[in-house]
Amino acid sequence: MGDFDTSHDYQLAGTILFPMAVTGFTCNFIVIIFLNSMPSLNNSFGSLTLSQALVDCAHQLMLAFYLAPTIYYKNKAMYALSDQFGFAILLAYQLCCFSHVCISINRFTAVYVPLAYSEIFRRIYIYICHYCYCWAIYLTLIIRREFLVDCTFYVPYGTWIFTFKETPSCYRVKWYGDFTLNSLSVVIVAILDISAILKLHCMSVNHTDSVSRQRRSSQINLAYQAAFQGIFFITELITYFLLSSYSRDKWEAYALTTISWCLVNGMDG
C-alpha cells in the first residue's frame, strides 16, 4: 500500500503549490496588461481574451493565497471555508472553459463569414453585455447546482485536494455537470479551431508571396495554440476525474489533481 497519510509533509505540499499558482497568476496578469496596451485588440476578440485572463487570474489567486496556505498551516478555520472557496474556484474554472468556447466561435466567425463578422460584432459593448448575460445565467446555474442540491466541492480537513461530497446528487454533478460538460467544451473548441485552420489553409495554399508565408506561419502558431490548449484541458480532466483514483501514493494523487488543475489554468497565460 502506498503512503496516503497527509498528516505529514503538508508544509512541503503547500510550498510546492504556492509558487506554481503565483507564476500562473503572473502569466495571465501579463496578458491583461498586454491586451490593455494594444489598441488593435480593442475588439470582441480582445474583450473575450481579457475576460478569460481575468478568470484565470482569479483561479490562480485562490489556489495561491487560499489553498496553499490552508495546506501549509493545516488550519481548521481555513479548511472550514473550503466549500465557499471551492465554489468560487470551480466557477472560475468553468467560466474559463466557457470563454474558450466563445473565443473559438469568435475566431470561426471571422474566418468563415468575414464580411458579416463586423456586423455580428460591430459593437463591442453590446457583445460584452451579451457575454455578461451568459455569465449571469451560468452563475445562476452553478449556484442552483451547488446550494439547492445536496452537493459541495470542498477540501476535507488535513487533505490536499478539492473533492465533491459523497452524495448521489454530487455524483451526478461531478460526472455530468463537470466532467461531461467541460469535455464537451473541449471538443467544441477543437472542432471550431480545426475548421478555422483548414479554411485558412485553403485560402492561402495557392499563394507563395511573403505575406502568404507570414500568414502560413500564423496558421501554424494558431494550430499549436489550439492543439495545446485542448490537450492541456482534456488531460487535466482525465487526470483529475479518472487517473487520480489509481494513484499509488499521496504525491501522485496530489500531482494528478491539485497540481494539474493549477497548471492548466496557469498555462493559459
PDB file of C-alpha atoms in Angstrom:
ATOM      1  CA  MET A   1       0.000   0.000   0.000  1.00  0.00           C
ATOM      2  CA  GLY A   2       1.214   3.494  -0.806  1.00  0.00           C
ATOM      3  CA  ASP A   3       1.598   6.311   1.669  1.00  0.00           C
ATOM      4  CA  PHE A   4      -1.645   8.335   1.649  1.00  0.00           C
ATOM      5  CA  ASP A   5      -1.108   9.833   5.102  1.00  0.00           C
ATOM      6  CA  THR A   6      -1.342  13.624   4.650  1.00  0.00           C
ATOM      7  CA  SER A   7      -0.718  14.326   8.330  1.00  0.00           C
ATOM      8  CA  HIS A   8       2.943  14.856   7.470  1.00  0.00           C
ATOM      9  CA  ASP A   9       4.707  16.538   4.539  1.00  0.00           C
ATOM     10  CA  TYR A  10       1.798  19.005   4.299  1.00  0.00           C
ATOM     11  CA  GLN A  11       4.131  22.009   4.536  1.00  0.00           C
ATOM     12  CA  LEU A  12       6.084  20.710   1.546  1.00  0.00           C
ATOM     13  CA  ALA A  13       2.824  20.245  -0.378  1.00  0.00           C
ATOM     14  CA  GLY A  14       1.784  23.849   0.300  1.00  0.00           C
ATOM     15  CA  THR A  15       5.243  25.108  -0.617  1.00  0.00           C
ATOM     16  CA  ILE A  16       5.096  23.337  -3.984  1.00  0.00           C
ATOM     17  CA  LEU A  17       1.671  24.745  -4.879  1.00  0.00           C
ATOM     18  CA  PHE A  18       2.239  28.385  -3.939  1.00  0.00           C
ATOM     19  CA  PRO A  19       4.972  29.381  -6.462  1.00  0.00           C
ATOM     20  CA  MET A  20       3.236  27.464  -9.251  1.00  0.00           C
ATOM     21  CA  ALA A  21      -0.026  29.349  -8.682  1.00  0.00           C
ATOM     22  CA  VAL A  22       1.766  32.696  -8.351  1.00  0.00           C
ATOM     23  CA  THR A  23       3.570  32.034 -11.646  1.00  0.00           C
ATOM     24  CA  GLY A  24       0.261  31.167 -13.322  1.00  0.00           C
ATOM     25  CA  PHE A  25      -1.290  34.360 -11.983  1.00  0.00           C
ATOM     26  CA  THR A  26       1.673  36.421 -13.199  1.00  0.00           C
ATOM     27  CA  CYS A  27       1.474  34.983 -16.726  1.00  0.00           C
ATOM     28  CA  ASN A  28      -2.239  35.738 -17.004  1.00  0.00           C
ATOM     29  CA  PHE A  29      -1.803  39.194 -15.464  1.00  0.00           C
ATOM     30  CA  ILE A  30       0.807  39.998 -18.118  1.00  0.00           C
ATOM     31  CA  VAL A  31      -1.793  39.026 -20.734  1.00  0.00           C
ATOM     32  CA  ILE A  32      -4.223  41.527 -19.183  1.00  0.00           C
ATOM     33  CA  ILE A  33      -1.604  44.308 -19.310  1.00  0.00           C
ATOM     34  CA  PHE A  34      -0.733  43.436 -22.910  1.00  0.00           C
ATOM     35  CA  LEU A  35      -4.386  43.461 -24.010  1.00  0.00           C
ATOM     36  CA  ASN A  36      -4.966  46.862 -22.421  1.00  0.00           C
ATOM     37  CA  SER A  37      -1.883  48.305 -24.135  1.00  0.00           C
ATOM     38  CA  MET A  38      -2.751  47.130 -27.660  1.00  0.00           C
ATOM     39  CA  PRO A  39      -5.320  49.335 -29.493  1.00  0.00           C
ATOM     40  CA  SER A  40      -5.602  46.673 -32.221  1.00  0.00           C
ATOM     41  CA  LEU A  41      -7.110  44.302 -29.639  1.00  0.00           C
ATOM     42  CA  ASN A  42      -9.842  46.743 -28.678  1.00  0.00           C
ATOM     43  CA  ASN A  43     -12.427  44.433 -30.218  1.00  0.00           C
ATOM     44  CA  SER A  44     -14.639  41.486 -29.304  1.00  0.00           C
ATOM     45  CA  PHE A  45     -11.752  39.011 -29.531  1.00  0.00           C
ATOM     46  CA  GLY A  46      -9.662  41.146 -27.195  1.00  0.00           C
ATOM     47  CA  SER A  47     -12.579  41.523 -24.792  1.00  0.00           C
ATOM     48  CA  LEU A  48     -13.149  37.763 -24.680  1.00  0.00           C
ATOM     49  CA  THR A  49      -9.460  37.071 -24.169  1.00  0.00           C
ATOM     50  CA  LEU A  50      -9.368  39.685 -21.391  1.00  0.00           C
ATOM     51  CA  SER A  51     -12.337  38.035 -19.722  1.00  0.00           C
ATOM     52  CA  GLN A  52     -10.629  34.655 -19.886  1.00  0.00           C
ATOM     53  CA  ALA A  53      -7.392  36.045 -18.441  1.00  0.00           C
ATOM     54  CA  LEU A  54      -9.332  37.631 -15.566  1.00  0.00           C
ATOM     55  CA  VAL A  55     -10.987  34.367 -14.509  1.00  0.00           C
ATOM     56  CA  ASP A  56      -7.648  32.548 -14.860  1.00  0.00           C
ATOM     57  CA  CYS A  57      -6.086  35.164 -12.549  1.00  0.00           C
ATOM     58  CA  ALA A  58      -8.882  34.674 -10.021  1.00  0.00           C
ATOM     59  CA  HIS A  59      -8.421  30.895 -10.175  1.00  0.00           C
ATOM     60  CA  GLN A  60      -4.664  31.118  -9.593  1.00  0.00           C
ATOM     61  CA  LEU A  61      -5.024  33.710  -6.813  1.00  0.00           C
ATOM     62  CA  MET A  62      -7.359  31.455  -4.833  1.00  0.00           C
ATOM     63  CA  LEU A  63      -5.023  28.486  -5.209  1.00  0.00           C
ATOM     64  CA  ALA A  64      -2.016  30.594  -4.191  1.00  0.00           C
ATOM     65  CA  PHE A  65      -3.481  32.562  -1.292  1.00  0.00           C
ATOM     66  CA  TYR A  66      -6.162  30.212  -0.019  1.00  0.00           C
ATOM     67  CA  LEU A  67      -5.425  26.567  -0.817  1.00  0.00           C
ATOM     68  CA  ALA A  68      -1.626  26.682  -0.480  1.00  0.00           C
ATOM     69  CA  PRO A  69      -1.697  28.409   2.970  1.00  0.00           C
ATOM     70  CA  THR A  70      -4.548  26.145   4.092  1.00  0.00           C
ATOM     71  CA  ILE A  71      -2.462  23.070   3.314  1.00  0.00           C
ATOM     72  CA  TYR A  72       0.763  24.572   4.677  1.00  0.00           C
ATOM     73  CA  TYR A  73      -0.659  25.674   8.043  1.00  0.00           C
ATOM     74  CA  LYS A  74      -3.279  22.907   8.296  1.00  0.00           C
ATOM     75  CA  ASN A  75      -5.623  25.500   9.752  1.00  0.00           C
ATOM     76  CA  LYS A  76      -9.064  24.197  10.767  1.00  0.00           C
ATOM     77  CA  ALA A  77     -10.774  27.559  10.258  1.00  0.00           C
ATOM     78  CA  MET A  78      -9.415  27.816   6.717  1.00  0.00           C
ATOM     79  CA  TYR A  79     -10.475  24.252   5.953  1.00  0.00           C
ATOM     80  CA  ALA A  80     -13.963  25.124   7.208  1.00  0.00           C
ATOM     81  CA  LEU A  81     -14.224  27.731   4.435  1.00  0.00           C
ATOM     82  CA  SER A  82     -13.187  25.307   1.716  1.00  0.00           C
ATOM     83  CA  ASP A  83     -16.720  24.765   0.403  1.00  0.00           C
ATOM     84  CA  GLN A  84     -17.081  28.515  -0.239  1.00  0.00           C
ATOM     85  CA  PHE A  85     -13.711  28.770  -1.956  1.00  0.00           C
ATOM     86  CA  GLY A  86     -14.390  25.508  -3.755  1.00  0.00           C
ATOM     87  CA  PHE A  87     -17.494  27.045  -5.318  1.00  0.00           C
ATOM     88  CA  ALA A  88     -15.550  30.156  -6.385  1.00  0.00           C
ATOM     89  CA  ILE A  89     -12.594  28.205  -7.810  1.00  0.00           C
ATOM     90  CA  LEU A  90     -14.873  25.800  -9.666  1.00  0.00           C
ATOM     91  CA  LEU A  91     -16.842  28.727 -11.070  1.00  0.00           C
ATOM     92  CA  ALA A  92     -13.634  30.391 -12.331  1.00  0.00           C
ATOM     93  CA  TYR A  93     -12.518  27.156 -13.969  1.00  0.00           C
ATOM     94  CA  GLN A  94     -15.819  26.534 -15.724  1.00  0.00           C
ATOM     95  CA  LEU A  95     -16.077  30.141 -16.873  1.00  0.00           C
ATOM     96  CA  CYS A  96     -12.599  29.710 -18.348  1.00  0.00           C
ATOM     97  CA  CYS A  97     -13.825  26.680 -20.315  1.00  0.00           C
ATOM     98  CA  PHE A  98     -16.840  28.714 -21.436  1.00  0.00           C
ATOM     99  CA  SER A  99     -14.521  31.553 -22.509  1.00  0.00           C
ATOM    100  CA  HIS A 100     -12.532  29.161 -24.680  1.00  0.00           C
ATOM    101  CA  VAL A 101     -15.727  28.199 -26.490  1.00  0.00           C
ATOM    102  CA  CYS A 102     -16.706  31.859 -27.022  1.00  0.00           C
ATOM    103  CA  ILE A 103     -13.239  32.740 -28.357  1.00  0.00           C
ATOM    104  CA  SER A 104     -13.366  29.809 -30.780  1.00  0.00           C
ATOM    105  CA  ILE A 105     -16.812  30.891 -32.006  1.00  0.00           C
ATOM    106  CA  ASN A 106     -15.440  34.408 -32.500  1.00  0.00           C
ATOM    107  CA  ARG A 107     -12.452  33.105 -34.484  1.00  0.00           C
ATOM    108  CA  PHE A 108     -14.606  30.706 -36.528  1.00  0.00           C
ATOM    109  CA  THR A 109     -16.977  33.544 -37.443  1.00  0.00           C
ATOM    110  CA  ALA A 110     -14.100  35.786 -38.545  1.00  0.00           C
ATOM    111  CA  VAL A 111     -12.740  33.062 -40.855  1.00  0.00           C
ATOM    112  CA  TYR A 112     -15.937  31.692 -42.385  1.00  0.00           C
ATOM    113  CA  VAL A 113     -18.100  34.814 -42.615  1.00  0.00           C
ATOM    114  CA  PRO A 114     -15.583  37.711 -42.645  1.00  0.00           C
ATOM    115  CA  LEU A 115     -17.976  40.089 -44.387  1.00  0.00           C
ATOM    116  CA  ALA A 116     -20.598  39.561 -41.703  1.00  0.00           C
ATOM    117  CA  TYR A 117     -18.120  39.489 -38.831  1.00  0.00           C
ATOM    118  CA  SER A 118     -18.046  43.256 -38.374  1.00  0.00           C
ATOM    119  CA  GLU A 119     -21.815  43.329 -38.375  1.00  0.00           C
ATOM    120  CA  ILE A 120     -22.114  40.467 -35.927  1.00  0.00           C
ATOM    121  CA  PHE A 121     -19.593  42.001 -33.530  1.00  0.00           C
ATOM    122  CA  ARG A 122     -19.921  45.631 -34.646  1.00  0.00           C
ATOM    123  CA  ARG A 123     -20.454  46.992 -31.136  1.00  0.00           C
ATOM    124  CA  ILE A 124     -18.104  45.675 -28.558  1.00  0.00           C
ATOM    125  CA  TYR A 125     -20.155  46.869 -25.617  1.00  0.00           C
ATOM    126  CA  ILE A 126     -23.241  45.021 -26.912  1.00  0.00           C
ATOM    127  CA  TYR A 127     -21.227  41.857 -27.269  1.00  0.00           C
ATOM    128  CA  ILE A 128     -19.802  42.257 -23.783  1.00  0.00           C
ATOM    129  CA  CYS A 129     -23.327  42.740 -22.419  1.00  0.00           C
ATOM    130  CA  HIS A 130     -24.425  39.528 -24.090  1.00  0.00           C
ATOM    131  CA  TYR A 131     -21.385  37.747 -22.723  1.00  0.00           C
ATOM    132  CA  CYS A 132     -22.023  39.088 -19.215  1.00  0.00           C
ATOM    133  CA  TYR A 133     -25.602  37.924 -19.570  1.00  0.00           C
ATOM    134  CA  CYS A 134     -24.302  34.441 -20.326  1.00  0.00           C
ATOM    135  CA  TRP A 135     -22.065  34.710 -17.269  1.00  0.00           C
ATOM    136  CA  ALA A 136     -25.095  35.609 -15.157  1.00  0.00           C
ATOM    137  CA  ILE A 137     -27.053  32.623 -16.456  1.00  0.00           C
ATOM    138  CA  TYR A 138     -24.085  30.334 -15.887  1.00  0.00           C
ATOM    139  CA  LEU A 139     -23.550  31.695 -12.383  1.00  0.00           C
ATOM    140  CA  THR A 140     -27.228  31.149 -11.580  1.00  0.00           C
ATOM    141  CA  LEU A 141     -26.997  27.541 -12.754  1.00  0.00           C
ATOM    142  CA  ILE A 142     -23.868  26.961 -10.682  1.00  0.00           C
ATOM    143  CA  ILE A 143     -25.435  28.475  -7.562  1.00  0.00           C
ATOM    144  CA  ARG A 144     -28.518  26.341  -8.038  1.00  0.00           C
ATOM    145  CA  ARG A 145     -26.353  23.287  -8.512  1.00  0.00           C
ATOM    146  CA  GLU A 146     -24.153  23.973  -5.515  1.00  0.00           C
ATOM    147  CA  PHE A 147     -26.684  25.201  -2.966  1.00  0.00           C
ATOM    148  CA  LEU A 148     -30.086  23.806  -3.926  1.00  0.00           C
ATOM    149  CA  VAL A 149     -28.877  20.231  -4.179  1.00  0.00           C
ATOM    150  CA  ASP A 150     -27.009  18.225  -1.591  1.00  0.00           C
ATOM    151  CA  CYS A 151     -23.591  18.837  -3.103  1.00  0.00           C
ATOM    152  CA  THR A 152     -20.463  20.740  -2.120  1.00  0.00           C
ATOM    153  CA  PHE A 153     -16.955  20.952  -3.536  1.00  0.00           C
ATOM    154  CA  TYR A 154     -14.542  21.169  -0.631  1.00  0.00           C
ATOM    155  CA  VAL A 155     -11.208  20.119   0.884  1.00  0.00           C
ATOM    156  CA  PRO A 156     -11.661  17.579   3.718  1.00  0.00           C
ATOM    157  CA  TYR A 157      -9.659  18.573   6.779  1.00  0.00           C
ATOM    158  CA  GLY A 158      -5.995  17.612   6.533  1.00  0.00           C
ATOM    159  CA  THR A 159      -6.123  16.688   2.842  1.00  0.00           C
ATOM    160  CA  TRP A 160      -4.615  18.490  -0.153  1.00  0.00           C
ATOM    161  CA  ILE A 161      -7.296  18.008  -2.786  1.00  0.00           C
ATOM    162  CA  PHE A 162     -10.671  19.574  -3.580  1.00  0.00           C
ATOM    163  CA  THR A 163     -13.278  16.857  -3.864  1.00  0.00           C
ATOM    164  CA  PHE A 164     -17.022  16.500  -4.229  1.00  0.00           C
ATOM    165  CA  LYS A 165     -19.162  15.485  -1.273  1.00  0.00           C
ATOM    166  CA  GLU A 166     -20.099  11.806  -1.356  1.00  0.00           C
ATOM    167  CA  THR A 167     -23.823  12.036  -2.145  1.00  0.00           C
ATOM    168  CA  PRO A 168     -25.957  10.805  -5.088  1.00  0.00           C
ATOM    169  CA  SER A 169     -26.612  14.411  -6.127  1.00  0.00           C
ATOM    170  CA  CYS A 170     -22.905  15.223  -6.044  1.00  0.00           C
ATOM    171  CA  TYR A 171     -22.112  12.127  -8.080  1.00  0.00           C
ATOM    172  CA  ARG A 172     -24.381  13.376 -10.874  1.00  0.00           C
ATOM    173  CA  VAL A 173     -22.933  16.888 -10.617  1.00  0.00           C
ATOM    174  CA  LYS A 174     -19.376  15.534 -10.748  1.00  0.00           C
ATOM    175  CA  TRP A 175     -19.772  13.368 -13.832  1.00  0.00           C
ATOM    176  CA  TYR A 176     -22.474  15.164 -15.805  1.00  0.00           C
ATOM    177  CA  GLY A 177     -22.129  18.781 -14.644  1.00  0.00           C
ATOM    178  CA  ASP A 178     -18.339  18.929 -14.644  1.00  0.00           C
ATOM    179  CA  PHE A 179     -16.530  16.144 -16.453  1.00  0.00           C
ATOM    180  CA  THR A 180     -19.002  15.698 -19.328  1.00  0.00           C
ATOM    181  CA  LEU A 181     -19.802  19.399 -19.715  1.00  0.00           C
ATOM    182  CA  ASN A 182     -16.181  20.515 -19.716  1.00  0.00           C
ATOM    183  CA  SER A 183     -15.117  17.666 -22.010  1.00  0.00           C
ATOM    184  CA  LEU A 184     -17.839  18.746 -24.424  1.00  0.00           C
ATOM    185  CA  SER A 185     -16.447  22.303 -24.303  1.00  0.00           C
ATOM    186  CA  VAL A 186     -13.003  20.998 -25.276  1.00  0.00           C
ATOM    187  CA  VAL A 187     -14.472  19.003 -28.181  1.00  0.00           C
ATOM    188  CA  ILE A 188     -16.399  22.044 -29.466  1.00  0.00           C
ATOM    189  CA  VAL A 189     -13.271  24.217 -29.278  1.00  0.00           C
ATOM    190  CA  ALA A 190     -11.241  21.575 -31.142  1.00  0.00           C
ATOM    191  CA  ILE A 191     -13.815  21.264 -33.934  1.00  0.00           C
ATOM    192  CA  LEU A 192     -14.171  25.028 -34.409  1.00  0.00           C
ATOM    193  CA  ASP A 193     -10.437  25.736 -34.322  1.00  0.00           C
ATOM    194  CA  ILE A 194      -9.532  22.886 -36.664  1.00  0.00           C
ATOM    195  CA  SER A 195     -12.236  24.036 -39.082  1.00  0.00           C
ATOM    196  CA  ALA A 196     -10.881  27.596 -38.969  1.00  0.00           C
ATOM    197  CA  ILE A 197      -7.315  26.411 -39.544  1.00  0.00           C
ATOM    198  CA  LEU A 198      -8.327  24.265 -42.530  1.00  0.00           C
ATOM    199  CA  LYS A 199     -10.228  27.177 -44.031  1.00  0.00           C
ATOM    200  CA  LEU A 200      -7.227  29.487 -43.654  1.00  0.00           C
ATOM    201  CA  HIS A 201      -5.004  26.844 -45.210  1.00  0.00           C
ATOM    202  CA  CYS A 202      -7.293  26.527 -48.236  1.00  0.00           C
ATOM    203  CA  MET A 203      -7.379  30.300 -48.644  1.00  0.00           C
ATOM    204  CA  SER A 204      -3.607  30.678 -48.774  1.00  0.00           C
ATOM    205  CA  VAL A 205      -2.402  27.388 -50.268  1.00  0.00           C
ATOM    206  CA  ASN A 206      -2.011  28.873 -53.744  1.00  0.00           C
ATOM    207  CA  HIS A 207      -0.063  31.935 -52.608  1.00  0.00           C
ATOM    208  CA  THR A 208       3.717  31.959 -52.243  1.00  0.00           C
ATOM    209  CA  ASP A 209       4.476  35.643 -51.571  1.00  0.00           C
ATOM    210  CA  SER A 210       5.964  36.837 -48.285  1.00  0.00           C
ATOM    211  CA  VAL A 211       2.576  37.923 -46.922  1.00  0.00           C
ATOM    212  CA  SER A 212       1.171  34.454 -47.541  1.00  0.00           C
ATOM    213  CA  ARG A 213       4.198  32.827 -45.906  1.00  0.00           C
ATOM    214  CA  GLN A 214       3.718  35.043 -42.870  1.00  0.00           C
ATOM    215  CA  ARG A 215       0.053  34.076 -42.786  1.00  0.00           C
ATOM    216  CA  ARG A 216       1.027  30.419 -43.016  1.00  0.00           C
ATOM    217  CA  SER A 217       3.340  30.893 -40.043  1.00  0.00           C
ATOM    218  CA  SER A 218       0.458  32.439 -38.102  1.00  0.00           C
ATOM    219  CA  GLN A 219      -1.719  29.474 -39.034  1.00  0.00           C
ATOM    220  CA  ILE A 220       0.881  27.079 -37.666  1.00  0.00           C
ATOM    221  CA  ASN A 221       1.067  29.055 -34.425  1.00  0.00           C
ATOM    222  CA  LEU A 222      -2.711  29.015 -34.194  1.00  0.00           C
ATOM    223  CA  ALA A 223      -2.726  25.268 -34.785  1.00  0.00           C
ATOM    224  CA  TYR A 224      -0.218  24.714 -31.987  1.00  0.00           C
ATOM    225  CA  GLN A 225      -2.107  27.025 -29.644  1.00  0.00           C
ATOM    226  CA  ALA A 226      -5.468  25.359 -30.273  1.00  0.00           C
ATOM    227  CA  ALA A 227      -3.969  21.874 -30.047  1.00  0.00           C
ATOM    228  CA  PHE A 228      -2.025  22.509 -26.840  1.00  0.00           C
ATOM    229  CA  GLN A 229      -4.919  24.235 -25.079  1.00  0.00           C
ATOM    230  CA  GLY A 230      -7.241  21.363 -25.926  1.00  0.00           C
ATOM    231  CA  ILE A 231      -4.668  18.769 -24.893  1.00  0.00           C
ATOM    232  CA  PHE A 232      -3.990  20.545 -21.581  1.00  0.00           C
ATOM    233  CA  PHE A 233      -7.664  20.809 -20.660  1.00  0.00           C
ATOM    234  CA  ILE A 234      -8.664  17.277 -21.624  1.00  0.00           C
ATOM    235  CA  THR A 235      -5.555  15.885 -19.898  1.00  0.00           C
ATOM    236  CA  GLU A 236      -6.435  17.710 -16.684  1.00  0.00           C
ATOM    237  CA  LEU A 237      -9.993  16.363 -16.795  1.00  0.00           C
ATOM    238  CA  ILE A 238      -8.740  12.811 -17.330  1.00  0.00           C
ATOM    239  CA  THR A 239      -6.120  13.016 -14.579  1.00  0.00           C
ATOM    240  CA  TYR A 240      -8.461  14.659 -12.039  1.00  0.00           C
ATOM    241  CA  PHE A 241     -11.557  12.540 -12.601  1.00  0.00           C
ATOM    242  CA  LEU A 242     -10.177   9.220 -13.862  1.00  0.00           C
ATOM    243  CA  LEU A 243      -6.477   8.594 -13.263  1.00  0.00           C
ATOM    244  CA  SER A 244      -6.324  10.036  -9.741  1.00  0.00           C
ATOM    245  CA  SER A 245      -8.353   7.075  -8.420  1.00  0.00           C
ATOM    246  CA  TYR A 246      -5.429   4.806  -9.406  1.00  0.00           C
ATOM    247  CA  SER A 247      -2.828   6.856  -7.523  1.00  0.00           C
ATOM    248  CA  ARG A 248      -0.244   4.804  -5.665  1.00  0.00           C
ATOM    249  CA  ASP A 249       0.553   7.421  -3.019  1.00  0.00           C
ATOM    250  CA  LYS A 250      -0.441  10.902  -1.819  1.00  0.00           C
ATOM    251  CA  TRP A 251       2.084  12.693  -4.018  1.00  0.00           C
ATOM    252  CA  GLU A 252       0.821  11.002  -7.145  1.00  0.00           C
ATOM    253  CA  ALA A 253      -2.763  11.881  -6.202  1.00  0.00           C
ATOM    254  CA  TYR A 254      -1.729  15.474  -5.467  1.00  0.00           C
ATOM    255  CA  ALA A 255       0.051  15.804  -8.819  1.00  0.00           C
ATOM    256  CA  LEU A 256      -2.881  14.349 -10.779  1.00  0.00           C
ATOM    257  CA  THR A 257      -5.440  16.646  -9.146  1.00  0.00           C
ATOM    258  CA  THR A 258      -4.443  19.923  -7.485  1.00  0.00           C
ATOM    259  CA  ILE A 259      -1.156  20.415  -9.348  1.00  0.00           C
ATOM    260  CA  SER A 260      -2.573  19.564 -12.790  1.00  0.00           C
ATOM    261  CA  TRP A 261      -5.563  21.853 -12.131  1.00  0.00           C
ATOM    262  CA  CYS A 262      -3.195  24.689 -11.214  1.00  0.00           C
ATOM    263  CA  LEU A 263      -1.011  24.117 -14.270  1.00  0.00           C
ATOM    264  CA  VAL A 264      -3.795  24.031 -16.858  1.00  0.00           C
ATOM    265  CA  ASN A 265      -5.150  27.471 -15.899  1.00  0.00           C
ATOM    266  CA  GLY A 266      -1.695  28.922 -15.331  1.00  0.00           C
ATOM    267  CA  MET A 267      -0.510  27.796 -18.771  1.00  0.00           C
ATOM    268  CA  ASP A 268      -3.454  29.557 -20.382  1.00  0.00           C
ATOM    269  CA  GLY A 269      -1.458  32.759 -19.968  1.00  0.00           C
TER     270      GLY A 269
END
